[in-house]
Each structure stands twice: as C-alpha cells, then as structure tokens.
mmCIF file of C-alpha atoms in Angstrom:
data_model
loop_
_atom_site.group_PDB
_atom_site.id
_atom_site.type_symbol
_atom_site.label_atom_id
_atom_site.label_comp_id
_atom_site.label_asym_id
_atom_site.label_seq_id
_atom_site.Cartn_x
_atom_site.Cartn_y
_atom_site.Cartn_z
ATOM 1 C CA MET A 1 -0.027 -0.012 -0.011
ATOM 2 C CA GLU A 2 2.788 2.424 0.896
ATOM 3 C CA SER A 3 4.431 1.796 -2.456
ATOM 4 C CA LEU A 4 1.145 2.637 -4.243
ATOM 5 C CA LEU A 5 0.756 5.815 -2.231
ATOM 6 C CA GLN A 6 4.311 6.846 -3.142
ATOM 7 C CA HIS A 7 3.518 6.292 -6.839
ATOM 8 C CA LEU A 8 0.460 8.456 -6.435
ATOM 9 C CA ASP A 9 2.494 11.224 -4.805
ATOM 10 C CA ARG A 10 5.099 11.174 -7.547
ATOM 11 C CA PHE A 11 2.603 11.238 -10.355
ATOM 12 C CA SER A 12 0.688 14.067 -8.725
ATOM 13 C CA GLU A 13 3.902 16.080 -8.812
ATOM 14 C CA VAL A 14 4.437 15.130 -12.466
ATOM 15 C CA LEU A 15 0.936 16.231 -13.310
ATOM 16 C CA ALA A 16 1.480 19.575 -11.568
ATOM 17 C CA VAL A 17 4.813 20.136 -13.331
ATOM 18 C CA SER A 18 3.212 19.374 -16.733
ATOM 19 C CA ARG A 19 1.626 22.864 -16.665
ATOM 20 C CA THR A 20 4.858 24.718 -15.948
ATOM 21 C CA THR A 21 7.895 25.731 -17.863
ATOM 22 C CA HIS A 22 9.876 22.896 -16.324
ATOM 23 C CA VAL A 23 8.653 20.624 -19.135
ATOM 24 C CA SER A 24 11.125 22.374 -21.424
ATOM 25 C CA SER A 25 13.724 19.954 -20.063
ATOM 26 C CA TRP A 26 11.591 16.857 -20.882
ATOM 27 C CA ASP A 27 12.797 14.602 -23.596
ATOM 28 C CA PRO A 28 10.787 11.901 -25.487
ATOM 29 C CA ALA A 29 11.708 9.272 -22.886
ATOM 30 C CA THR A 30 10.318 11.413 -20.073
ATOM 31 C CA VAL A 31 7.044 11.860 -21.969
ATOM 32 C CA ARG A 32 6.742 8.106 -22.523
ATOM 33 C CA ARG A 33 7.426 7.355 -18.871
ATOM 34 C CA ALA A 34 4.941 9.930 -17.688
ATOM 35 C CA LEU A 35 2.194 8.426 -19.945
ATOM 36 C CA GLN A 36 3.057 4.947 -18.764
ATOM 37 C CA TRP A 37 2.779 6.118 -15.172
ATOM 38 C CA ALA A 38 -0.634 7.568 -15.959
ATOM 39 C CA GLY A 39 -1.682 4.280 -17.527
ATOM 40 C CA TYR A 40 -0.636 2.411 -14.404
ATOM 41 C CA LEU A 41 -2.792 4.653 -12.157
ATOM 42 C CA ARG A 42 -5.721 4.346 -14.516
ATOM 43 C CA HIS A 43 -5.305 0.571 -14.122
ATOM 44 C CA VAL A 44 -5.319 1.064 -10.334
ATOM 45 C CA HIS A 45 -8.562 3.025 -10.622
ATOM 46 C CA ARG A 46 -10.184 0.251 -12.664
ATOM 47 C CA ARG A 47 -8.933 -2.493 -10.401
ATOM 48 C CA PHE A 48 -9.545 -1.037 -6.976
ATOM 49 C CA GLY A 49 -12.676 1.090 -7.646
ATOM 50 C CA ARG A 50 -14.770 -1.205 -5.447
ATOM 51 C CA HIS A 51 -12.082 -1.935 -2.854
ATOM 52 C CA VAL A 52 -13.202 0.287 0.011
ATOM 53 C CA ARG A 53 -9.973 0.260 2.083
ATOM 54 C CA ILE A 54 -7.620 1.052 -0.766
ATOM 55 C CA ARG A 55 -9.955 3.607 -2.278
ATOM 56 C CA THR A 56 -10.335 5.361 1.053
ATOM 57 C CA ALA A 57 -6.580 5.459 1.575
ATOM 58 C CA LEU A 58 -6.023 6.929 -1.850
ATOM 59 C CA GLU A 59 -8.770 9.500 -1.399
ATOM 60 C CA ARG A 60 -7.261 10.567 1.945
ATOM 61 C CA ARG A 61 -3.784 10.969 0.447
ATOM 62 C CA LEU A 62 -5.112 13.051 -2.489
ATOM 63 C CA HIS A 63 -7.174 15.189 -0.184
ATOM 64 C CA ASN A 64 -4.204 15.877 2.164
ATOM 65 C CA GLN A 65 -1.900 16.661 -0.744
ATOM 66 C CA TRP A 66 -4.061 19.003 -2.858
ATOM 67 C CA LYS A 67 -5.595 21.009 -0.033
ATOM 68 C CA GLN A 68 -2.211 22.693 0.240
ATOM 69 C CA VAL A 69 -3.043 25.600 -1.954
ATOM 70 C CA GLY A 70 -1.242 28.955 -2.182
ATOM 71 C CA GLY A 71 2.295 27.514 -1.880
ATOM 72 C CA SER A 72 5.107 27.778 -4.342
ATOM 73 C CA GLY A 73 5.521 24.090 -4.995
ATOM 74 C CA PRO A 74 3.673 21.687 -7.271
ATOM 75 C CA ALA A 75 0.869 21.375 -4.724
ATOM 76 C CA SER A 76 -0.246 24.879 -5.590
ATOM 77 C CA VAL A 77 -1.279 23.598 -9.061
ATOM 78 C CA PRO A 78 -4.529 21.541 -8.997
ATOM 79 C CA GLY A 79 -4.050 17.980 -10.231
ATOM 80 C CA LEU A 80 -5.553 14.679 -9.037
ATOM 81 C CA THR A 81 -8.273 15.873 -6.690
ATOM 82 C CA SER A 82 -10.262 12.687 -6.242
ATOM 83 C CA PHE A 83 -10.094 8.936 -6.798
ATOM 84 C CA GLY A 84 -12.299 9.315 -9.834
ATOM 85 C CA ALA A 85 -9.673 11.513 -11.461
ATOM 86 C CA LEU A 86 -7.314 8.526 -11.569
ATOM 87 C CA GLY A 87 -9.560 7.101 -14.323
ATOM 88 C CA ARG A 88 -8.644 9.967 -16.563
ATOM 89 C CA CYS A 89 -5.223 10.954 -15.345
ATOM 90 C CA ASP A 90 -3.685 10.096 -18.770
ATOM 91 C CA LEU A 91 -6.145 12.489 -20.416
ATOM 92 C CA LEU A 92 -5.328 15.198 -17.868
ATOM 93 C CA LEU A 93 -1.583 14.738 -18.514
ATOM 94 C CA ALA A 94 -1.919 14.741 -22.301
ATOM 95 C CA GLN A 95 -4.175 17.819 -22.258
ATOM 96 C CA ARG A 96 -1.761 19.820 -20.128
ATOM 97 C CA LEU A 97 1.241 18.851 -22.208
ATOM 98 C CA LEU A 98 -0.551 19.708 -25.477
ATOM 99 C CA GLU A 99 -1.496 23.130 -24.089
ATOM 100 C CA ASN A 100 1.972 23.873 -22.716
ATOM 101 C CA PRO A 101 4.116 25.888 -25.227
ATOM 102 C CA ALA A 102 7.206 25.203 -23.152
ATOM 103 C CA LEU A 103 7.250 21.517 -24.218
ATOM 104 C CA GLY A 104 10.116 21.004 -26.671
ATOM 105 C CA ASP A 105 9.604 19.924 -30.256
ATOM 106 C CA ALA A 106 11.055 16.439 -29.804
ATOM 107 C CA ALA A 107 8.966 15.760 -26.708
ATOM 108 C CA PHE A 108 5.880 17.209 -28.425
ATOM 109 C CA HIS A 109 6.293 14.939 -31.428
ATOM 110 C CA SER A 110 6.823 11.989 -29.112
ATOM 111 C CA LEU A 111 3.565 12.890 -27.305
ATOM 112 C CA LEU A 112 1.678 12.965 -30.620
ATOM 113 C CA GLN A 113 3.091 9.576 -31.500
ATOM 114 C CA GLN A 114 1.782 8.225 -28.219
ATOM 115 C CA LEU A 115 -1.627 9.709 -28.853
ATOM 116 C CA PHE A 116 -1.761 8.496 -32.458
ATOM 117 C CA PRO A 117 -0.198 5.050 -32.280
ATOM 118 C CA GLY A 118 -1.265 4.123 -35.790
ATOM 119 C CA PRO A 119 -2.899 0.902 -36.983
ATOM 120 C CA GLY A 120 -2.338 -2.165 -34.832
ATOM 121 C CA VAL A 121 -3.960 -4.445 -32.314
ATOM 122 C CA LEU A 122 -4.739 -2.667 -29.020
ATOM 123 C CA GLU A 123 -4.590 -4.415 -25.667
ATOM 124 C CA ALA A 124 -7.821 -5.291 -23.965
ATOM 125 C CA GLY A 125 -9.429 -2.190 -22.498
ATOM 126 C CA GLU A 126 -7.147 0.200 -24.408
ATOM 127 C CA GLU A 127 -9.397 0.938 -27.330
ATOM 128 C CA THR A 128 -11.576 3.407 -25.414
ATOM 129 C CA LEU A 129 -8.522 5.111 -24.044
ATOM 130 C CA GLN A 130 -6.895 5.523 -27.456
ATOM 131 C CA GLY A 131 -10.143 6.848 -28.858
ATOM 132 C CA SER A 132 -10.408 9.409 -26.062
ATOM 133 C CA LEU A 133 -6.795 10.430 -26.480
ATOM 134 C CA ALA A 134 -7.159 10.770 -30.231
ATOM 135 C CA LEU A 135 -10.252 12.932 -29.820
ATOM 136 C CA LEU A 136 -8.416 15.146 -27.278
ATOM 137 C CA ALA A 137 -5.440 15.395 -29.515
ATOM 138 C CA ARG A 138 -7.519 16.435 -32.515
ATOM 139 C CA ARG A 139 -9.174 19.188 -30.532
ATOM 140 C CA ARG A 140 -5.950 20.548 -29.031
ATOM 141 C CA SER A 141 -4.015 20.175 -32.233
ATOM 142 C CA ALA A 142 -6.631 22.253 -34.076
ATOM 143 C CA VAL A 143 -6.003 25.149 -31.657
ATOM 144 C CA HIS A 144 -2.206 24.522 -31.834
ATOM 145 C CA MET A 145 -2.247 24.718 -35.639
ATOM 146 C CA LEU A 146 -4.495 27.791 -35.680
ATOM 147 C CA ARG A 147 -2.244 29.617 -33.240
ATOM 148 C CA LEU A 148 1.118 28.815 -34.770
ATOM 149 C CA ASN A 149 0.579 28.991 -38.510
ATOM 150 C CA GLY A 150 0.465 32.404 -40.292
ATOM 151 C CA PHE A 151 -0.492 32.832 -43.923
ATOM 152 C CA GLY A 152 0.056 35.634 -46.439
ATOM 153 C CA GLU A 153 -2.805 37.539 -48.004
ATOM 154 C CA ASN A 154 -2.113 35.955 -51.376
ATOM 155 C CA SER A 155 -2.525 32.373 -50.194
ATOM 156 C CA VAL A 156 -4.828 30.283 -52.339
ATOM 157 C CA LEU A 157 -6.858 28.800 -49.543
ATOM 158 C CA GLN A 158 -8.492 25.929 -51.372
ATOM 159 C CA GLU A 159 -5.076 24.753 -52.544
ATOM 160 C CA ASP A 160 -3.417 25.128 -49.187
ATOM 161 C CA SER A 161 -3.557 21.747 -47.453
ATOM 162 C CA VAL A 162 -2.620 23.157 -44.036
ATOM 163 C CA ILE A 163 -5.517 25.663 -44.029
ATOM 164 C CA LYS A 164 -7.866 23.053 -45.403
ATOM 165 C CA THR A 165 -6.850 20.725 -42.527
ATOM 166 C CA GLN A 166 -7.439 23.509 -40.023
ATOM 167 C CA ALA A 167 -10.827 24.216 -41.546
ATOM 168 C CA GLU A 168 -11.862 20.549 -41.354
ATOM 169 C CA LEU A 169 -10.706 20.324 -37.726
ATOM 170 C CA LEU A 170 -12.691 23.488 -36.909
ATOM 171 C CA LEU A 171 -15.884 22.103 -38.461
ATOM 172 C CA GLU A 172 -15.405 18.753 -36.716
ATOM 173 C CA ARG A 173 -15.039 20.475 -33.391
ATOM 174 C CA LEU A 174 -18.191 22.521 -33.972
ATOM 175 C CA GLN A 175 -20.150 19.363 -34.800
ATOM 176 C CA GLN A 176 -18.870 17.646 -31.623
ATOM 177 C CA VAL A 177 -19.753 20.490 -29.208
ATOM 178 C CA GLY A 178 -23.049 21.104 -31.014
ATOM 179 C CA ARG A 179 -24.277 17.601 -30.195
ATOM 180 C CA ALA A 180 -23.950 18.356 -26.534
ATOM 181 C CA GLU A 181 -25.573 21.843 -26.385
ATOM 182 C CA ALA A 182 -27.089 24.119 -29.034
ATOM 183 C CA GLU A 183 -25.139 27.227 -27.908
ATOM 184 C CA ALA A 184 -21.826 25.396 -27.517
ATOM 185 C CA PRO A 185 -20.569 26.110 -31.082
ATOM 186 C CA SER A 186 -21.062 29.855 -30.623
ATOM 187 C CA ARG A 187 -19.175 29.867 -27.351
ATOM 188 C CA CYS A 188 -16.393 27.738 -28.891
ATOM 189 C CA LEU A 189 -15.962 30.208 -31.786
ATOM 190 C CA SER A 190 -16.011 33.261 -29.464
ATOM 191 C CA SER A 191 -13.344 31.622 -27.340
ATOM 192 C CA LEU A 192 -11.132 30.896 -30.394
ATOM 193 C CA TRP A 193 -11.586 34.480 -31.572
ATOM 194 C CA GLU A 194 -10.279 35.787 -28.236
ATOM 195 C CA ARG A 195 -7.317 33.383 -28.130
ATOM 196 C CA LEU A 196 -6.090 33.220 -31.773
ATOM 197 C CA PRO A 197 -4.619 35.712 -34.239
ATOM 198 C CA HIS A 198 -7.606 37.290 -35.909
ATOM 199 C CA ASN A 199 -6.336 37.311 -39.488
ATOM 200 C CA ASN A 200 -5.322 33.674 -39.369
ATOM 201 C CA PHE A 201 -8.644 32.608 -37.836
ATOM 202 C CA LEU A 202 -10.608 34.564 -40.431
ATOM 203 C CA GLN A 203 -8.791 32.770 -43.257
ATOM 204 C CA VAL A 204 -9.545 29.444 -41.669
ATOM 205 C CA ILE A 205 -13.237 30.412 -41.305
ATOM 206 C CA ALA A 206 -13.294 31.393 -44.987
ATOM 207 C CA ALA A 207 -11.748 28.016 -45.957
ATOM 208 C CA ALA A 208 -14.300 26.201 -43.816
ATOM 209 C CA LEU A 209 -17.165 28.034 -45.510
ATOM 210 C CA LEU A 210 -15.791 26.954 -48.888
ATOM 211 C CA LEU A 211 -15.442 23.263 -48.098
ATOM 212 C CA PRO A 212 -17.700 21.017 -50.273
ATOM 213 C CA SER A 213 -21.199 20.555 -49.000
ATOM 214 C CA SER A 214 -22.193 17.114 -47.791
ATOM 215 C CA SER A 215 -25.311 17.385 -49.990
ATOM 216 C CA PRO A 216 -24.347 19.724 -52.819
ATOM 217 C CA GLN A 217 -26.989 21.770 -54.652
ATOM 218 C CA PRO A 218 -26.877 23.382 -58.090
ATOM 219 C CA PRO A 219 -25.587 26.954 -57.743
ATOM 220 C CA ASN A 220 -28.914 28.587 -58.753
ATOM 221 C CA GLU A 221 -30.865 26.628 -56.085
ATOM 222 C CA GLN A 222 -28.837 28.262 -53.321
ATOM 223 C CA TRP A 223 -30.429 31.601 -54.228
ATOM 224 C CA GLU A 224 -34.047 30.418 -54.350
ATOM 225 C CA LEU A 225 -35.853 31.614 -51.223
ATOM 226 C CA ASP A 226 -37.923 28.480 -50.759
ATOM 227 C CA SER A 227 -35.164 25.936 -51.449
ATOM 228 C CA PRO A 228 -33.518 24.103 -48.495
ATOM 229 C CA LYS A 229 -29.942 25.130 -47.866
ATOM 230 C CA THR A 230 -27.539 22.317 -47.134
ATOM 231 C CA PRO A 231 -24.096 23.770 -46.381
ATOM 232 C CA GLY A 232 -21.236 21.552 -45.264
ATOM 233 C CA GLU A 233 -21.723 20.179 -41.755
ATOM 234 C CA GLY A 234 -20.699 22.722 -39.167
ATOM 235 C CA SER A 235 -20.616 25.660 -41.580
ATOM 236 C CA GLN A 236 -24.079 26.796 -40.604
ATOM 237 C CA GLU A 237 -22.841 27.369 -37.089
ATOM 238 C CA LEU A 238 -20.046 29.517 -38.559
ATOM 239 C CA VAL A 239 -22.525 31.565 -40.604
ATOM 240 C CA CYS A 240 -24.881 32.092 -37.661
ATOM 241 C CA TRP A 241 -22.005 33.142 -35.418
ATOM 242 C CA LEU A 242 -20.747 35.657 -37.956
ATOM 243 C CA LEU A 243 -24.206 37.096 -38.477
ATOM 244 C CA ARG A 244 -24.557 37.657 -34.735
ATOM 245 C CA LYS A 245 -21.112 39.397 -34.510
ATOM 246 C CA SER A 246 -21.460 42.592 -36.586
ATOM 247 C CA ASP A 247 -17.960 43.785 -35.766
ATOM 248 C CA ILE A 248 -16.357 40.452 -36.644
ATOM 249 C CA VAL A 249 -18.283 39.974 -39.889
ATOM 250 C CA ALA A 250 -17.287 43.519 -40.884
ATOM 251 C CA THR A 251 -13.681 42.664 -40.198
ATOM 252 C CA PHE A 252 -14.097 39.444 -42.224
ATOM 253 C CA CYS A 253 -15.448 41.303 -45.200
ATOM 254 C CA ARG A 254 -12.866 44.093 -44.969
ATOM 255 C CA SER A 255 -9.634 42.272 -44.183
ATOM 256 C CA LEU A 256 -9.888 39.248 -46.518
ATOM 257 C CA PRO A 257 -9.085 39.536 -50.230
ATOM 258 C CA ALA A 258 -11.992 40.603 -52.477
ATOM 259 C CA GLY A 259 -11.964 37.380 -54.496
ATOM 260 C CA LEU A 260 -12.068 35.259 -51.394
ATOM 261 C CA VAL A 261 -14.980 37.134 -49.828
ATOM 262 C CA THR A 262 -16.829 36.887 -53.208
ATOM 263 C CA SER A 263 -16.335 33.087 -53.206
ATOM 264 C CA VAL A 264 -17.733 32.814 -49.694
ATOM 265 C CA ALA A 265 -20.655 35.160 -50.521
ATOM 266 C CA GLY A 266 -21.485 32.993 -53.550
ATOM 267 C CA ARG A 267 -21.854 29.958 -51.304
ATOM 268 C CA HIS A 268 -23.784 31.578 -48.464
ATOM 269 C CA PRO A 269 -26.618 33.992 -49.442
ATOM 270 C CA ASP A 270 -27.036 35.335 -45.914
ATOM 271 C CA LEU A 271 -23.448 36.458 -45.844
ATOM 272 C CA PHE A 272 -23.767 37.894 -49.338
ATOM 273 C CA GLN A 273 -26.616 40.166 -48.167
ATOM 274 C CA VAL A 274 -24.524 41.361 -45.211
ATOM 275 C CA TYR A 275 -21.476 41.958 -47.460
ATOM 276 C CA LEU A 276 -23.518 43.894 -49.969
ATOM 277 C CA GLY A 277 -25.017 45.935 -47.146
ATOM 278 C CA LEU A 278 -21.510 46.706 -45.821
ATOM 279 C CA LEU A 279 -20.283 47.756 -49.242
ATOM 280 C CA THR A 280 -23.174 50.171 -49.790
ATOM 281 C CA ASN A 281 -22.703 51.584 -46.282
ATOM 282 C CA TRP A 282 -18.995 52.090 -46.940
ATOM 283 C CA GLY A 283 -19.806 53.824 -50.195
ATOM 284 C CA ARG A 284 -22.109 56.290 -48.479
ATOM 285 C CA HIS A 285 -19.243 57.480 -46.276
ATOM 286 C CA LEU A 286 -17.310 58.776 -49.306
ATOM 287 C CA HIS A 287 -17.659 62.226 -50.827
ATOM 288 C CA TYR A 288 -16.376 63.675 -54.077
ATOM 289 C CA ASP A 289 -13.213 65.810 -53.873
ATOM 290 C CA LEU A 290 -13.511 68.427 -56.629
ATOM 291 C CA GLN A 291 -9.841 69.357 -56.481
ATOM 292 C CA LYS A 292 -8.574 65.825 -56.676
ATOM 293 C CA GLY A 293 -11.397 64.565 -58.914
ATOM 294 C CA ILE A 294 -11.839 61.364 -56.836
ATOM 295 C CA TRP A 295 -14.080 59.956 -54.105
ATOM 296 C CA VAL A 296 -12.511 60.166 -50.673
ATOM 297 C CA GLY A 297 -13.442 59.386 -47.079
ATOM 298 C CA ALA A 298 -13.684 61.864 -44.238
ATOM 299 C CA GLU A 299 -11.962 59.497 -41.811
ATOM 300 C CA SER A 300 -8.784 57.414 -42.129
ATOM 301 C CA GLN A 301 -10.714 54.179 -41.535
ATOM 302 C CA ASP A 302 -13.111 54.819 -44.417
ATOM 303 C CA VAL A 303 -12.839 52.404 -47.290
ATOM 304 C CA PRO A 304 -11.009 54.086 -50.211
ATOM 305 C CA TRP A 305 -12.570 54.303 -53.674
ATOM 306 C CA GLU A 306 -10.065 51.830 -55.134
ATOM 307 C CA GLU A 307 -10.918 49.125 -52.622
ATOM 308 C CA LEU A 308 -14.641 49.719 -52.943
ATOM 309 C CA TYR A 309 -14.434 49.452 -56.717
ATOM 310 C CA CYS A 310 -12.267 46.336 -56.533
ATOM 311 C CA ARG A 311 -14.773 44.573 -54.252
ATOM 312 C CA PHE A 312 -17.765 45.490 -56.407
ATOM 313 C CA GLN A 313 -15.828 44.456 -59.533
ATOM 314 C CA SER A 314 -15.079 41.059 -57.994
ATOM 315 C CA LEU A 315 -18.779 40.539 -57.243
ATOM 316 C CA CYS A 316 -19.744 41.609 -60.760
ATOM 317 C CA GLN A 317 -17.321 39.056 -62.216
ATOM 318 C CA ALA A 318 -19.139 36.240 -60.371
ATOM 319 C CA PRO A 319 -21.725 34.248 -62.300
ATOM 320 C CA SER A 320 -25.424 35.095 -62.225
ATOM 321 C CA PRO A 321 -27.475 35.552 -60.123
ATOM 322 C CA LEU A 322 -24.774 37.014 -57.848
ATOM 323 C CA LYS A 323 -23.740 39.587 -60.474
ATOM 324 C CA ASP A 324 -27.365 40.511 -61.227
ATOM 325 C CA GLU A 325 -28.097 41.101 -57.511
ATOM 326 C CA VAL A 326 -25.152 43.457 -57.207
ATOM 327 C CA LEU A 327 -26.032 45.506 -60.306
ATOM 328 C CA THR A 328 -29.651 45.713 -59.212
ATOM 329 C CA ALA A 329 -28.556 47.000 -55.817
ATOM 330 C CA LEU A 330 -26.291 49.621 -57.392
ATOM 331 C CA GLU A 331 -29.052 50.801 -59.755
ATOM 332 C CA SER A 332 -31.398 51.105 -56.781
ATOM 333 C CA CYS A 333 -28.844 53.229 -54.869
ATOM 334 C CA LYS A 334 -28.331 55.388 -57.918
ATOM 335 C CA ALA A 335 -32.069 55.965 -58.263
ATOM 336 C CA GLN A 336 -32.331 56.932 -54.558
ATOM 337 C CA ASP A 337 -29.462 59.366 -55.051
ATOM 338 C CA GLY A 338 -31.301 61.130 -57.860
ATOM 339 C CA GLY A 339 -30.522 59.013 -60.864
ATOM 340 C CA PHE A 340 -27.722 61.263 -62.098
ATOM 341 C CA GLU A 341 -25.790 60.318 -65.203
ATOM 342 C CA VAL A 342 -23.064 62.886 -64.778
ATOM 343 C CA PRO A 343 -19.841 61.700 -63.003
ATOM 344 C CA GLY A 344 -18.981 63.176 -59.656
ATOM 345 C CA LEU A 345 -22.526 63.678 -58.394
ATOM 346 C CA SER A 346 -23.353 60.148 -57.148
ATOM 347 C CA ILE A 347 -20.873 57.426 -56.160
ATOM 348 C CA TRP A 348 -23.284 54.833 -57.485
ATOM 349 C CA THR A 349 -23.342 56.406 -60.884
ATOM 350 C CA ASP A 350 -19.539 56.476 -60.937
ATOM 351 C CA LEU A 351 -19.295 52.887 -59.770
ATOM 352 C CA LEU A 352 -21.707 51.741 -62.508
ATOM 353 C CA LEU A 353 -19.834 53.693 -65.118
ATOM 354 C CA ALA A 354 -16.479 52.264 -63.935
ATOM 355 C CA LEU A 355 -17.809 48.699 -63.796
ATOM 356 C CA GLY A 356 -19.400 49.048 -67.196
ATOM 357 C CA SER A 357 -16.191 50.327 -68.784
ATOM 358 C CA GLY A 358 -13.998 47.822 -66.943
ATOM 359 C CA ALA A 359 -11.859 50.694 -65.686
#
C-alpha cells in the first residue's frame, strides 16, 4: 500500500509540473514514462474502484496533498483531486502537455506519436482510451495549428492543405460540441476568436465556408428563397455566429481579399446580403473631392474608392445571379441618389460607369 501511495504522490507532482515551464527539459523518454505512469494509475482506478480500504486510503492521500493551496511548490497547481480523477489521469496529462508551449519539439512529437499510435492491435481495454486520447489530440492540435501558422494575403486557400486541414478540424469541433448543447458552437468560436490571431482565424473560417457541402446543390438553387440550404456540416454554425457578430463579420469582409469574400458570398446567401449591405454603407461614407477629382473618405478608416471598386468588380465578375443582384442594388442606390448620369454627383453612378467600362 505504501508503495502505491508513493507512486500516487510522484505522479501528482508530475501532473502539476506538466503545466509549468519545467517541461522544457523533458525529452521523449520522459514523456513516454509519464504516460506509462498515468496508464498504471488508470489501471489502479479500474482494479480497486470497489475496494473500500484502498480507495479510502488513496482519497485521503489526495485530499491531504491537494488542499495545500497557495504555496510555491507543485501542490499549488490543481491535479488529481479525487479517486475518480485517476480514471482519466492520462487524459489530464496529455491535455496539459498539449497546451503547454514550453514543451520542446522532440517531446511534443513523441507525445503525438503516443496519442496516435497508428494501426495495430490494441490491448484489452485500451481501445476506449486511445479513442479518447485521439479525440483530445485532434481538438488541441486544431488550436495549436491555428495559433502557430500564419499565412500571407495571397494564399490560395483551397489549394493550401494546411489551411484546409485547419478548416476541417474546426468544423469537426463545432459538430462535436453542437451535439452536446445548441449554444456550444457559438461559445467555442468566441473563445477561439479571443485566443487566436484574428487574421489567421478569419482565413480558416473562410476556408471552412468553402469546403464542399455534404449534399451539394446546383448553384442557382442556393439563391431560391424556398429551397432548402444544405451547407457543409458545421458551416451553418459559422454563418450564424458571424451574423450575430457585426464587428467580426465587418472585419471578415474588410480584411480578406476581395476574390475570397466573393467566393464565400457565392456559397452563403445570408453572408452575401450582409457583405452587400456593408459595401453600400462604406460607399455612403465617401464624398467627391472636386480638387482631386476622386471619391474620398472623411476618416482614415473609411474604405477608399479603389478598394470599394475592386470589391464590387469582384462581385460583378461572379456568375449570375450574384452579379445581377449586385447591379440591381447599385441601380437602386443610384435612383435613390437622384438618378444622375453625370460623373462626380453620385458614387453609385460612378461605380456603375467604372464597372461598365471595366476601368
């Protein structure tokens, strides 16, 4: 019994250290031993769960150790707080190591190899564990990839396998949390937005919204009001989240390249309507400078004429009915402005003239 209690004490310290910078000194062998130790304690949990005397002794030792809060040692970091936690101590360890940026590359790769053992015959009782570890690793690796990888504005998202993988992981995560609770996908996305570089995350969102639908529809059917929309699984949660976040969707439409936003708008009519509304609103903030002979904004954050024209041009180069919707909206704005045909009096007139001439 004393030997078992000593093992418990040692692993509790390892689990506490796994959240600190001390893991920078860990090598692959240390990672393997730590996971083996966790597997042993999980076996203890499974074997002695109904053994009252042993369970009570372990509970008492855990209680005495982890009530020592506020100190400077490992005991100040919560770890194994109950006998039930022994049944998932390997998951706790793996999660903390995956989240710890101090873990070295070699040790991190070794950890992933332990979590993804590849094809083979698993020992009795290990299949559930490996499935849980694989699920945990996929979730944490998705955040890890989103955080560490940066991409230039000229990246071709659909041809970038890394971004595509990130997008698939994001949609998979949204599906998983959505099964448990309806509002969970929205909270997950908001959490990622707070934790990750915004530009990278927006590019991954765009890639996710462009992934093939599970039940593809002809392009024209996506624009029929009474037709059912069947976006790729998980993408509807992304669209709903963007529509509820006016500041984020505005950043999405402003910061991503015009061609990319056009592609996303062509796949998701609700986002297209928001994008078109933003473009017309941005246009209304511009006024004509008689001395310069161009449309300019009053504030530095206003969208310049060149960008506004580029984004409308991209939409007008899309196939119908997207192009037709844009031209109809511009004609309507022109009419509301007075229907002028002379340049310099209405930005909508000038946009239509520029788009018509291909300038």
